[in-house]
């Protein structure tokens, strides 16, 4: 794009706006199978790491091996596939890490930050692994090498110069191990702040916010084996074929044992409709299995109306067959608020709810019928719900439905928020949380002897605003890609540029390194698959998966550089440099021994008794979960689960407005772009596409293939994402889908989920106009 020479050294925060060469292929109705295996292998070949990579693949998710760095889906407790417990996207994640390509100081000398920012995210990611600490001086144009000692000195000097510790923020992405997470949050607290925004604030914060007050724990209640023996599995707002492919094996097994699957999604995702299991020979050559018995093409944010319609229908079934549909014993013993909950249905009628949901009354009836006389239902959800403005309420409505059926806290039944990052759940358990409870802090205080701050800190959205307002001046990121993952890219970029220092602990180069504070530091670290030696001994770390199992992970690959330091040691060295002799924590001890870290965790966090022994057990161990056992520890409601009263939102759009959900392609891990295709959705070699219903395309006078610009006008500001190609797709009318991070520029920082304060990045009101070649002139240059 155009730049005037005055600000040439300031790169644009978004991807370069250029189109590739879009090819449309068949939209798939089946996920995995031969193409998936081929794709996985070709990724490893692409990274020229075939032998190194395939050898590592067989250690992935195996006992004694390492935990896949991709999603948080659990490994089977019993039999694990001898072919390896991995999926295509796990293999891609590994290929990203296992690459032997390196970024050295020489590379940064040759390439200015401005020049690097002209590359797209795909090319940036392909540059290789970071190998040594780098520093950007004030007004600099190029990163230059810095020693680890000097890097920590600079960080310490900045932290100690702040007027208050609350002028610093410490972000975490979800790959960080339990051990590193614990030391990192301990440092932030001893330093004096709870400003710990994390990727949960954009991901499943909504789930925790809904579940904690209603069932007494902010986590899911099912185990993997519950999927194998259940009656109905509902998958709502989640795309397992791409984002949790190993979940498909569990669905397949459940289905073979008689479960029915209902999929609720505006898009007919391949992974919801069918599955070829690549782990079985029959999956590779056979016909695969049909997954969803019923697909409900809900409108974006039509889910609340849909859930209420299902409840209305279940109440109707109950009237016709009293005592056979609802679980009155459960409702009487375990819940509160049933009568008030029932009353609301006098005001609802099926046709209106059907219209609001976008799903016909006939299909809704079919879904209700599937559940009416069944006792065991599991509901899984993902970002399609959590990133909606009323996401907390919708999850509470899911719970209402399950409470009616008595379908929680017993085998084969319950809630399953499918977590994203492979240790995002563990990060929270390790107290990476901007709002830790007094109970949690008391335990830390008791064990370590310092007074942790009690005031709640900033989450992601609040941190961005605080940076804009000058209240936060220092940002440290343990992993992640803060700029690209967060909303309102232009606003966030301005906020980042105001900071005195940005520090990124990273494995790979990303856009956040290029849109930085006045000074900036990049600290390269080991990844999950790398061999981690401490004092000469090959170490294990641990993670917690989506179902609350804590397991060990042991890297197998020789690190690409001798200068990489693990994240635990980075946290400890930052602490020693910053706190000096003011500290009461023996940081050197934890720096030198993960076992010592685990012993401390055991003393401070319930459920980790005998941590060092149990983490070395073959399958790890389950953390306690009372709700799973049918106990709802909700003081406020006398240890019962409350029915919650919610409302159906009004989603009326202006005549020229469309609703946009931002989502992932099959070829990315959040902001890491593995490739330029979205195979299951039939897209090849392009990311700047917008899926639209053919009727909307016709009505607006467009044609499929037209180039358009996208606009958002929240808060009276014009936000522009230029140059997208229209793709005609099976999607409800007035709904559109695009890929993030490209369209994060359209998501207002004020468009958030009620109560959880997450960006509502699946509920973005946009306008679509024919592409204007002059549009770039209107884009806010930084
Ligand atoms: N390969 C791969 N694996 C990943 C990730 C990745 O990027 N790549 N990311 C990881 C992370 S951090 C996370 S959180 C998870 C995310 O995994 P998912 O939760 O599957 O996330 P998304 O791809 O954003 O979208 C989910 C689905 O929501 C649907 N949807 C959109 N709006 C609505 C709506 O209003 N109602 C309903 N019912 N559905 C809607 C979309 O069509 C899409 O199918 O995956 C994790 N695993
Ligand atoms: N519009 C829109 N925005 C979204 C979403 C959406 O659906 N729509 N999804 C949101 C969700 S669910 C999430 S979780 C966030 C994700 O937000 P983040 O977690 O911040 O982003 P990632 O893309 O996962 O981070 C990738 C970077 O992490 C670094 N990295 C990888 N592995 C390691 C490691 O082992 N250690 C360290 N230190 N660094 C590592 C690499 O440098 C890589 O560039 O994005 C959110 N943003
Ligand atoms: Mo996530």
Coordinates of C-alpha atoms in Angstrom, one line a residue, residues 49 301 332 349 352 465 541 547 626 739 743 757 779:
X49 CA 12.0 -31.6 8.3
X301 CA -26.5 -15.3 17.0
X332 CA -36.3 -30.9 42.7
X349 CA -44.2 -19.2 20.4
X352 CA -41.4 -16.6 16.2
X465 CA -7.6 0.8 26.5
X541 CA 6.8 -30.1 32.0
X547 CA -11.1 -32.3 30.4
X626 CA -17.3 -31.7 41.9
X739 CA -11.1 -15.0 8.3
X743 CA -10.8 -8.7 9.6
X757 CA -15.7 -8.6 28.4
X779 CA -7.4 4.3 5.7

